[in-house]
Each structure stands twice: as structure tokens, then as C-alpha cells.
Coordinates of C-alpha atoms and ligand atoms in Angstrom, one line a residue:
M15 CA -33.8 -151.8 145.1
P16 CA -30.8 -149.5 145.6
F17 CA -32.6 -147.2 148.0
P18 CA -35.8 -147.5 150.0
I19 CA -37.9 -144.6 148.8
R20 CA -39.8 -145.7 145.7
S21 CA -43.4 -145.2 146.7
R22 CA -45.5 -142.3 145.5
G23 CA -45.9 -141.0 149.1
V24 CA -44.0 -137.8 148.3
A25 CA -46.1 -135.9 150.8
A26 CA -44.8 -138.0 153.7
L27 CA -41.2 -137.1 152.9
T28 CA -39.5 -134.1 154.4
A29 CA -38.1 -131.6 152.1
L30 CA -34.6 -132.7 153.1
G31 CA -35.5 -136.4 152.5
L32 CA -36.8 -135.5 149.1
L33 CA -33.6 -133.7 148.2
L34 CA -31.6 -136.7 149.4
A35 CA -33.8 -139.1 147.4
L36 CA -33.3 -136.9 144.3
A37 CA -29.5 -136.8 144.8
I38 CA -29.2 -140.5 145.4
G39 CA -31.6 -141.3 142.6
S40 CA -29.5 -139.5 140.1
V41 CA -26.4 -141.6 140.9
A42 CA -28.0 -144.9 141.8
Q43 CA -30.5 -145.5 139.0
S44 CA -29.6 -148.6 137.0
A45 CA -30.7 -149.5 133.5
T46 CA -33.2 -152.0 134.9
Q47 CA -35.2 -149.4 136.8
P48 CA -38.5 -148.2 135.5
S49 CA -38.0 -144.9 133.7
T50 CA -41.0 -143.3 135.3
A51 CA -39.2 -141.8 138.3
R52 CA -41.1 -140.2 141.1
T53 CA -39.6 -136.8 140.1
D54 CA -41.3 -136.7 136.8
P55 CA -44.3 -134.3 136.4
A56 CA -47.6 -136.0 135.8
P57 CA -48.7 -136.4 132.2
D58 CA -51.5 -134.3 130.9
T59 CA -54.9 -135.5 132.2
L60 CA -56.8 -134.9 129.0
F61 CA -54.2 -136.1 126.5
P62 CA -52.0 -138.5 128.6
N63 CA -50.5 -140.0 125.5
Q64 CA -49.0 -136.6 124.4
G65 CA -45.6 -135.6 125.6
D66 CA -43.0 -137.4 127.6
P67 CA -42.6 -136.0 131.2
R68 CA -39.2 -137.6 131.7
Y69 CA -37.4 -134.8 129.9
D70 CA -37.7 -131.1 129.3
V71 CA -37.0 -129.4 126.0
R72 CA -34.8 -126.3 126.0
S73 CA -34.9 -125.5 122.3
Y74 CA -36.1 -126.6 118.9
R75 CA -34.1 -125.7 115.9
V76 CA -36.1 -126.6 112.8
R77 CA -34.6 -126.5 109.3
L78 CA -37.4 -127.0 106.8
H79 CA -37.6 -127.1 103.0
Y80 CA -41.1 -126.7 101.7
A81 CA -42.6 -127.0 98.2
P82 CA -46.0 -125.4 98.0
E83 CA -47.0 -127.2 94.8
T84 CA -46.7 -130.6 96.3
N85 CA -47.1 -129.7 100.0
R86 CA -44.0 -131.7 100.7
L87 CA -41.6 -130.8 103.4
E88 CA -38.1 -132.1 104.2
A89 CA -36.8 -131.2 107.6
T90 CA -34.3 -131.6 110.3
A91 CA -35.3 -130.9 113.9
T92 CA -32.5 -130.4 116.4
I93 CA -33.9 -130.7 119.9
S94 CA -31.9 -129.7 123.0
A95 CA -33.3 -131.1 126.1
R96 CA -32.6 -132.1 129.7
A97 CA -33.4 -135.6 131.0
R98 CA -34.8 -135.4 134.5
H99 CA -33.0 -138.7 135.3
R100 CA -31.2 -141.5 133.4
L101 CA -33.1 -142.5 130.3
T102 CA -32.4 -145.5 128.0
T103 CA -35.3 -144.5 125.7
F104 CA -37.5 -141.5 125.3
D105 CA -40.5 -140.5 123.1
L106 CA -41.2 -137.7 120.7
D107 CA -44.6 -137.0 119.2
L108 CA -44.8 -137.2 115.4
E109 CA -47.9 -138.1 113.4
G110 CA -47.3 -139.1 109.8
M111 CA -44.1 -138.2 107.9
K112 CA -41.2 -140.5 107.1
V113 CA -38.3 -140.6 109.5
G114 CA -34.7 -140.9 108.3
D115 CA -31.7 -140.6 110.6
V116 CA -32.2 -140.0 114.3
R117 CA -29.1 -139.0 116.2
V118 CA -28.5 -138.4 119.9
D119 CA -25.5 -136.4 120.9
G120 CA -24.1 -137.0 117.5
R121 CA -24.5 -140.8 117.5
D122 CA -27.0 -142.8 115.4
A123 CA -29.8 -143.9 117.6
A124 CA -32.3 -146.7 117.1
W125 CA -36.0 -145.7 116.8
T126 CA -39.4 -147.3 116.4
R127 CA -42.8 -145.8 115.8
H128 CA -46.1 -146.7 117.6
G129 CA -49.0 -144.6 116.5
H130 CA -47.8 -141.0 116.9
K131 CA -45.0 -142.0 119.2
L132 CA -41.4 -141.9 117.9
V133 CA -39.6 -144.0 120.5
V134 CA -35.8 -143.2 120.4
R135 CA -33.3 -145.6 121.9
P136 CA -29.8 -143.9 122.0
T137 CA -26.7 -146.1 122.0
H138 CA -25.8 -144.5 125.4
A139 CA -28.4 -143.7 128.0
V140 CA -28.9 -140.0 128.4
D141 CA -28.9 -138.0 131.6
G142 CA -28.9 -134.3 132.0
T143 CA -28.6 -132.3 128.8
F144 CA -28.7 -134.1 125.4
T145 CA -29.3 -133.2 121.8
T146 CA -31.5 -135.2 119.4
T147 CA -31.5 -134.7 115.7
V148 CA -34.4 -136.0 113.7
E149 CA -34.5 -136.1 109.9
Y150 CA -37.9 -136.4 108.4
A151 CA -39.8 -135.8 105.2
G152 CA -43.1 -136.2 103.5
V153 CA -46.5 -134.6 103.0
P154 CA -47.8 -133.8 106.4
R155 CA -51.3 -134.8 107.2
E156 CA -53.9 -132.5 108.6
H157 CA -55.2 -133.7 112.0
T158 CA -59.0 -133.9 112.6
D159 CA -59.9 -133.1 116.2
V160 CA -62.7 -135.0 118.1
D161 CA -64.8 -131.9 117.7
G162 CA -64.5 -132.2 113.9
S163 CA -62.2 -129.2 113.4
T164 CA -59.0 -129.3 111.4
E165 CA -55.5 -128.5 112.7
G166 CA -51.9 -129.4 112.1
W167 CA -50.3 -128.6 108.8
V168 CA -53.2 -127.0 107.1
R169 CA -53.2 -126.6 103.3
T170 CA -54.1 -123.2 101.8
P171 CA -54.5 -122.4 98.1
D172 CA -50.9 -121.2 97.9
G173 CA -49.1 -123.0 100.7
A174 CA -49.9 -124.0 104.2
V175 CA -50.2 -122.8 107.8
A176 CA -49.3 -124.7 110.9
L177 CA -52.1 -124.5 113.6
G178 CA -51.3 -126.6 116.6
E179 CA -54.1 -126.4 119.2
P180 CA -54.4 -128.8 120.9
V181 CA -52.2 -131.5 119.4
G182 CA -51.5 -130.6 115.8
A183 CA -47.8 -129.6 116.1
M184 CA -46.9 -133.3 115.9
T185 CA -48.0 -133.3 112.2
W186 CA -44.9 -131.3 111.2
L187 CA -42.6 -131.1 114.2
P188 CA -41.3 -134.1 116.2
S189 CA -41.8 -132.6 119.7
N190 CA -42.6 -133.1 123.3
N191 CA -46.1 -132.1 122.4
T192 CA -47.6 -131.0 125.7
P193 CA -48.2 -127.5 126.9
G194 CA -46.2 -128.0 130.1
D195 CA -42.9 -128.2 128.2
K196 CA -42.0 -124.7 126.9
A197 CA -38.9 -124.1 124.8
R198 CA -37.2 -121.6 122.6
Y199 CA -37.4 -122.0 118.8
T200 CA -35.5 -121.2 115.7
F201 CA -37.2 -121.8 112.3
K202 CA -35.0 -121.8 109.2
V203 CA -37.5 -122.3 106.4
T204 CA -36.5 -122.5 102.7
A205 CA -39.2 -122.1 100.1
P206 CA -39.5 -120.8 96.6
S207 CA -38.7 -117.1 96.4
S208 CA -42.2 -116.5 94.9
V209 CA -43.7 -117.1 98.4
Q210 CA -43.2 -115.6 101.8
V211 CA -42.7 -117.3 105.2
A212 CA -44.0 -116.2 108.6
A213 CA -43.4 -117.8 111.9
N214 CA -43.3 -116.9 115.6
G215 CA -40.9 -114.3 117.1
N216 CA -38.7 -112.0 115.0
L217 CA -37.3 -112.4 111.5
V218 CA -33.5 -112.4 111.9
A219 CA -32.4 -113.3 108.3
R220 CA -33.8 -113.7 104.8
I221 CA -31.3 -115.0 102.3
R222 CA -32.1 -115.5 98.7
H223 CA -30.1 -118.2 96.8
G224 CA -31.4 -118.7 93.2
N225 CA -35.1 -119.3 93.1
Q226 CA -35.2 -120.3 96.8
T227 CA -35.2 -118.1 99.9
T228 CA -34.3 -119.1 103.4
W229 CA -36.2 -117.3 106.2
T230 CA -34.9 -117.5 109.7
W231 CA -37.3 -116.7 112.5
R232 CA -36.3 -116.8 116.2
A233 CA -38.8 -117.0 119.1
T234 CA -36.8 -116.3 122.2
D235 CA -39.7 -116.3 124.7
P236 CA -40.5 -119.8 126.0
M237 CA -43.3 -121.3 124.0
S238 CA -45.6 -124.4 124.1
T239 CA -45.7 -126.5 121.0
Y240 CA -49.4 -125.7 120.4
L241 CA -48.5 -122.1 119.8
A242 CA -45.7 -122.6 117.3
T243 CA -46.6 -121.7 113.7
I244 CA -45.1 -121.5 110.3
A245 CA -47.1 -120.0 107.4
V246 CA -45.9 -120.3 103.8
G247 CA -47.7 -118.7 100.8
K248 CA -48.1 -115.4 99.0
F249 CA -48.3 -112.7 101.7
T250 CA -48.1 -108.9 101.8
I251 CA -45.7 -108.1 104.6
Y252 CA -46.3 -105.1 106.9
K253 CA -43.5 -104.2 109.2
S254 CA -43.9 -101.5 111.9
R255 CA -43.4 -100.9 115.6
T256 CA -45.5 -99.8 118.5
K257 CA -44.6 -98.5 121.9
S258 CA -45.3 -100.5 125.0
I259 CA -46.4 -98.8 128.2
T260 CA -42.9 -99.5 129.5
G261 CA -41.5 -97.4 126.7
R262 CA -40.1 -100.5 124.9
R263 CA -40.6 -100.6 121.1
I264 CA -42.5 -103.8 120.1
P265 CA -41.7 -105.0 116.5
L266 CA -44.9 -105.7 114.6
W267 CA -44.8 -108.2 111.7
S268 CA -48.1 -108.7 109.9
F269 CA -48.6 -111.1 107.0
A270 CA -51.7 -110.9 105.0
D271 CA -52.8 -113.1 102.0
P272 CA -53.1 -110.5 99.2
T273 CA -56.0 -112.3 97.5
T274 CA -58.2 -111.8 100.6
D275 CA -56.4 -109.0 102.4
T276 CA -58.7 -107.7 105.1
S277 CA -55.8 -106.8 107.4
A278 CA -56.1 -103.0 107.2
T279 CA -58.7 -102.7 110.0
L280 CA -56.9 -105.2 112.2
R281 CA -53.5 -103.7 111.6
D282 CA -54.8 -100.2 112.3
V283 CA -56.3 -101.2 115.6
L284 CA -53.5 -103.5 116.9
P285 CA -51.5 -100.9 118.7
E286 CA -54.6 -99.6 120.4
V287 CA -55.6 -103.1 121.5
I288 CA -52.1 -103.7 122.9
R289 CA -52.3 -100.5 124.9
F290 CA -55.8 -101.3 126.1
E291 CA -54.8 -104.7 127.3
E292 CA -51.5 -103.5 128.8
K293 CA -53.5 -101.0 131.0
R294 CA -55.5 -103.9 132.4
F295 CA -53.1 -106.9 132.3
G296 CA -49.7 -105.3 132.6
A297 CA -46.9 -104.8 130.1
Y298 CA -47.0 -106.8 126.9
P299 CA -45.1 -110.0 127.8
L300 CA -43.5 -111.0 124.5
A301 CA -40.7 -109.9 122.2
S302 CA -42.8 -109.2 119.1
A303 CA -46.4 -109.0 117.9
G304 CA -48.4 -109.0 114.7
M305 CA -50.7 -111.3 112.8
I306 CA -51.1 -113.8 110.0
I307 CA -54.2 -113.6 107.9
D308 CA -54.5 -116.5 105.6
N309 CA -57.0 -118.4 103.5
A310 CA -57.0 -121.6 105.6
R311 CA -60.5 -123.1 105.8
V312 CA -60.7 -123.6 109.5
G313 CA -63.5 -122.1 111.5
Y314 CA -61.3 -120.5 114.1
A315 CA -58.6 -118.0 114.8
L316 CA -55.6 -119.1 116.9
E317 CA -53.3 -117.3 119.4
T318 CA -50.1 -118.5 117.8
Q319 CA -47.5 -116.9 119.9
T320 CA -46.5 -113.3 119.0
R321 CA -48.3 -113.7 115.7
P322 CA -51.9 -114.9 116.0
F323 CA -53.5 -116.6 113.0
Y324 CA -56.8 -115.1 111.7
P325 CA -59.0 -116.7 109.0
Y326 CA -60.0 -114.4 106.2
G327 CA -62.7 -111.9 107.4
A328 CA -62.0 -112.0 111.2
G329 CA -63.0 -108.9 113.1
V330 CA -61.7 -106.6 115.9
T331 CA -63.4 -108.7 118.6
T332 CA -61.4 -111.7 117.5
L333 CA -58.2 -109.6 117.5
V334 CA -58.9 -108.5 121.0
H335 CA -59.5 -112.1 122.0
E336 CA -56.3 -113.5 120.4
M337 CA -54.2 -110.6 121.7
A338 CA -55.4 -111.2 125.3
H339 CA -54.2 -114.8 124.9
Q340 CA -50.6 -113.4 124.5
W341 CA -50.8 -112.7 128.3
Y342 CA -53.2 -115.5 129.3
G343 CA -52.6 -118.7 127.4
D344 CA -49.2 -117.9 125.7
S345 CA -47.1 -116.2 128.4
V346 CA -49.0 -117.8 131.3
T347 CA -49.9 -121.2 129.9
L348 CA -52.1 -123.9 131.3
R349 CA -50.1 -126.8 132.6
D350 CA -52.9 -129.2 131.9
W351 CA -55.5 -129.1 129.2
H352 CA -58.3 -129.3 131.8
D353 CA -57.3 -125.8 132.9
I354 CA -58.1 -124.4 129.4
W355 CA -60.5 -121.8 131.0
L356 CA -57.3 -120.0 132.2
A357 CA -56.9 -119.2 128.5
E358 CA -60.3 -119.0 127.0
G359 CA -62.2 -117.6 130.0
F360 CA -59.7 -114.7 130.2
A361 CA -59.7 -114.0 126.4
T362 CA -63.5 -113.9 126.4
Y363 CA -63.4 -111.6 129.4
A364 CA -61.1 -109.3 127.4
E365 CA -63.7 -109.1 124.7
W366 CA -66.2 -108.0 127.3
L367 CA -63.9 -105.3 128.6
W368 CA -63.2 -104.0 125.1
G369 CA -67.0 -104.1 124.3
A370 CA -67.8 -102.1 127.4
A371 CA -65.3 -99.5 126.4
H372 CA -66.9 -99.3 123.0
G373 CA -70.5 -98.8 123.7
E374 CA -71.6 -102.4 124.3
A375 CA -73.0 -103.9 127.5
T376 CA -70.7 -103.9 130.6
P377 CA -69.4 -107.2 131.9
A378 CA -71.9 -106.9 134.8
V379 CA -74.8 -106.6 132.4
R380 CA -73.5 -109.5 130.2
F381 CA -73.2 -111.6 133.3
D382 CA -76.8 -110.9 134.4
R383 CA -78.1 -111.7 130.9
L384 CA -76.2 -114.9 130.7
Y385 CA -77.1 -115.9 134.3
A386 CA -80.7 -115.9 133.2
T387 CA -79.9 -118.8 130.8
P388 CA -82.1 -121.8 131.8
A389 CA -80.4 -124.4 134.0
E390 CA -80.6 -127.1 131.3
N391 CA -78.7 -125.0 128.7
E392 CA -75.3 -126.3 127.6
L393 CA -73.7 -123.2 129.2
W394 CA -73.9 -125.0 132.5
H395 CA -72.8 -128.5 131.5
P396 CA -70.2 -129.8 131.9
A397 CA -68.5 -127.4 134.4
P398 CA -65.4 -125.6 132.9
T399 CA -62.7 -127.8 134.4
E400 CA -64.8 -131.0 134.7
F401 CA -65.2 -132.1 131.1
V402 CA -64.0 -135.6 130.2
D403 CA -64.5 -135.6 126.5
P404 CA -61.7 -133.7 124.5
A405 CA -64.6 -132.5 122.2
D406 CA -65.6 -130.2 125.1
L407 CA -62.2 -128.5 125.2
F408 CA -63.5 -125.5 123.2
G409 CA -67.1 -125.6 124.5
T410 CA -69.4 -122.8 125.8
P411 CA -68.7 -123.5 129.5
V412 CA -64.9 -123.0 129.0
Y413 CA -65.3 -119.7 127.2
T414 CA -68.5 -118.2 128.5
R415 CA -68.9 -119.7 132.0
G416 CA -65.1 -119.2 132.2
A417 CA -65.6 -115.4 131.6
M418 CA -68.5 -115.4 134.0
T419 CA -66.2 -116.9 136.7
L420 CA -64.0 -113.8 136.3
Q421 CA -67.0 -111.5 136.6
A422 CA -68.2 -113.3 139.7
L423 CA -64.7 -112.8 141.1
R424 CA -64.8 -109.1 140.3
E425 CA -68.2 -108.7 141.9
K426 CA -66.9 -110.4 145.1
V427 CA -63.5 -108.7 145.5
G428 CA -64.2 -105.4 143.8
G429 CA -62.6 -103.8 140.7
T430 CA -59.4 -102.7 142.3
D431 CA -58.4 -106.1 143.6
F432 CA -59.7 -107.8 140.5
F433 CA -57.4 -106.0 138.2
A434 CA -54.6 -106.4 140.7
I435 CA -55.2 -110.1 140.5
L436 CA -55.2 -110.2 136.7
K437 CA -51.9 -108.2 136.6
A438 CA -50.2 -110.3 139.3
W439 CA -51.2 -113.5 137.5
A440 CA -49.6 -112.3 134.3
K441 CA -46.5 -111.0 136.1
E442 CA -45.8 -113.9 138.5
H443 CA -46.3 -116.6 136.0
R444 CA -44.8 -114.8 132.9
H445 CA -43.3 -117.4 130.5
G446 CA -44.5 -120.2 132.8
N447 CA -47.1 -122.8 133.2
A448 CA -49.8 -122.7 135.9
R449 CA -52.9 -124.5 137.2
T450 CA -56.3 -123.3 138.4
A451 CA -55.4 -124.0 142.1
Q452 CA -52.6 -121.4 141.8
F453 CA -54.9 -118.8 140.4
V454 CA -57.3 -119.4 143.3
A455 CA -54.4 -119.1 145.8
L456 CA -53.2 -115.9 144.1
A457 CA -56.7 -114.3 144.1
E458 CA -57.1 -115.2 147.8
R459 CA -53.7 -113.7 148.6
V460 CA -54.3 -110.4 146.8
S461 CA -57.9 -110.0 148.0
G462 CA -57.5 -111.5 151.5
E463 CA -60.8 -113.3 151.0
D464 CA -61.8 -116.9 151.1
L465 CA -62.7 -117.7 147.5
G466 CA -62.8 -121.5 147.6
T467 CA -66.6 -121.7 147.3
L468 CA -66.8 -119.1 144.5
F469 CA -64.4 -121.0 142.3
S470 CA -65.7 -124.4 143.0
D471 CA -69.3 -123.2 142.2
W472 CA -68.2 -121.6 139.0
L473 CA -65.6 -124.1 137.7
E474 CA -66.5 -127.5 139.2
L475 CA -70.2 -127.6 139.9
D476 CA -72.2 -129.4 137.3
G477 CA -75.2 -127.2 136.5
K478 CA -76.0 -123.6 137.2
P479 CA -74.4 -122.0 140.4
T480 CA -77.1 -120.6 142.6
G481 CA -77.1 -117.3 144.6
Y482 CA -75.2 -115.1 142.1
Ligands
LIG520 N1 -57.8 -121.0 120.9 C1 -58.6 -120.7 119.8 C2 -59.4 -119.5 120.1 O1 -59.9 -119.3 121.1 C3 -59.6 -121.8 119.4 C4 -58.9 -123.0 118.8 C5 -59.9 -124.0 118.3 N2 -59.2 -125.2 117.9 C6 -59.8 -126.3 117.6 N3 -59.0 -127.3 117.2 N4 -61.1 -126.5 117.6 O2 -59.5 -118.6 119.3
ZN521 ZN1 -59.3 -118.3 122.6

């Protein structure tokens, strides 16, 4: 033991002691030490086998060649990261695909695969910043979730769309596949010139060479892997701009499958929805907006960052929901999947706000109607943050009881403080990751009230909270 402080008793250390331990740790670590240093963040509690907490990705640069006829892709991912301490090996998540060369800082690295873990062993241990290049190819598999839904690289009649919530990004991108590791992305996708390519962020180049075209999309706002998307297929492209409440012009890129193009209503209403949500949540947090409407047979829409995915036929309520996620879910992202209500409860509440402004019941009336639901109903079980089965990740308690939690908060602190809380949450954690306890602390700070019981009743108590 080169130094005495190895226990998990971090709380017992003084701040100075902790700093010293960190400083000593970075010079004194030897190759024989366990690589789970005390300084690493905890793995996700719902998917502990996703991601590697020992390093932090700064950027992904993905070069990808895709053939829609065969659904085959050939790719190189260049991953710039920072190791939190000396690492002799590290993991990436990659399910399926054939791996070719892996290089770390330009040198060939050894690697092995265990399930979806690509374990990389560089010739020289890494510490601080390092760059990994992974060459891979194959026909990506779709990933079936425990709730039976399909995600990952999802085939469409004329191409594919990548849908990554919660873990599907690993079907097409070797990555640190956990929401707590946000990074910037560049996608350079080459496909036949007869199809179009959408992705997150802004289109910065489109270069045709013969019968192939290379599309370069850049997503400069930090983004979790589950929100990354690429869509390839026949699309009609609609490019426009809208004005943020700050006066900034937000580029809008919308891609709609022409065989099922139902985008007109959604495209028409998008600027209005952005303004509606900006008034309640604060300025639109991202560099770009738009949508992808495609013929993927999944039963859901997804808030893929800047450019949500909608299945054919999705309506305005779904648009309101996915756009609300751009603040709550995408810009402010859960650190741990057990805090999914911070995304889904908020996006559902946004539907309630929009509905109330368009002749439907107010959130207060919706709350009262829902509150009348019998105690044995699935609405009350398990409590929103207390599920243990990943199949409950997108369950009624997360969405509906999550939204009811916000209405209970509003009734307790009043509308003025409530909207101040929503705005402060979006502003203070913009581009970050956060946990429920931080939301409770922020709500208490803004309102000056003790809200511990309210949140534990609504988020943690199994069964129907009484007295509301
Ligand atoms: N976040 C999406 C939404 O609320 C739902 C994603 C469902 N995904 C799944 N694998 N079941 O619109
Ligand atoms: Zn949602």
C-alpha cells in the first residue's frame, strides 16, 4: 500500500485530505493496484454492466459507411477521453459487430470481448487524456429490451434509424454507454446518393463523390449515448429557422420519409411548441432542432437530441412531449436510470400544460381524476424511483405518477415558485447530469419550504400517497 487512504470512508475525510489523496493517488498508483479507484463515480444502479466509470469521454468521431440494401455498416470510431487515474485496461460497450484494429494513442492495442464488453488493453497504460480508435463492421443487431420493445440499429424499409434508449447505442457505436458520460459528436456518414442521412446537431458538409455521398453532422452540445441518432433512408428534407425568446435563430432540420410523410402538422407547430416551452422552462438549451419521421416499426417516439424521432402518424402531443425532453432529459440528463422520472415525469407534465392551454383539462383537474385511481392500480406500484426491474423503466408510475409529483409540488409551493423551480433546474444543470436529491434540494431552496415528505410520498412510497 503506497498510501494509507484506501477505504470507502470518503465522508470521514476532510476536503483537504481528499485533495491530497487524489494528488498522491495520481502519482503513486502502480500497475498492480485495482483499477476501481475511490475517485470513480458509481456505476449506474439499474444497468451496472453498462459504461466504465474510470474514464470520461470528451468526443466521439464516427466515420460510417452504410449500405441500405444489405444493412451492413463499416465504421471507425475515434474516441477522445480522459482517464480519471492510471488504467492498464478499460471497457467500451459494443454488442455484435466484428472488431478489426483497435489503437490507443496511435499504437495497436490488444482487446478481448466478453458479452457486450470490448475490453481494451493498450501497450502503455493510459492516464489523463487518450484517444482510442476502433474499426468495426457488420450488420448491426437490433436490441430487444426486457419490456419487449426494439431499439438499437432499427431497420426500416429503405434504411435504418438508430434509437438508443436505454442501451441500444452499443449496437452501432463502441461507447461508454451510460447517461452520466456526455460527450460531443461528429458523424461522417457515407451512403448511396439515392438516400439521405440525418443525425444530431447541425449538418456541416454534404459531399457527393460518384454514387456515394458523405454527410457530416456535428453535435456540439454535450450528449448522452442514448440520445445519439443516425437515420438513413429516403427522406424529404425541410430546412428552416425559428427565433428563440433570446433572439437567437435556431436552425430547424426536419427529415420525413416521403412514403408516409405526415410531417406537415408537426413542422407547422414546432416553432410554436418551442416558444410555449421556452416561456415555461427557459431559453431553448440546444444548438439546433427539428425531427425525424420514419417508418420504423417501434411503438414509441424518442427524444434523440435536437432531432427527436417520431414513428409514422405521431401527433402534436407527442411532439410536445419529445420537445420538453430537450430541456428535461437531454440538456439536463439523469445521472442514473432510476431517476428516469426527471425526464418522463417532466415531459408528461409538459403535455398537461399544453393541453390546458388548448381547451383540455388543467393539470389540477387531471391530478384529481388520476388521484381517484384505486390503490391497487399499477399507477401506484412500484413508486417512480423504486423499481427494480428494468422492464418498469417506461412504466405508468414513471410517466404519470412522475407528472403528478410535479403537480403536487405546484400545489404546495404555488405557481410562481413552481415555474421558477422548473426554469432554475434547466438553467443550473444545463448540459449536465443530475439526480433526484438535487432536484429536491433546488425546489427547497427556491421555495424556502421543507419538501422532503412530499417527494418521498410521491417518488418512493409504494402505493398511493394519502392526504393529497
Ligand atoms: N423516452 C421515450 C419517450 O418517452 C420512450 C422510449 C421507450 N423506449 C423503449 N425502449 N421502450 O417518448
Ligand atoms: Zn418521454
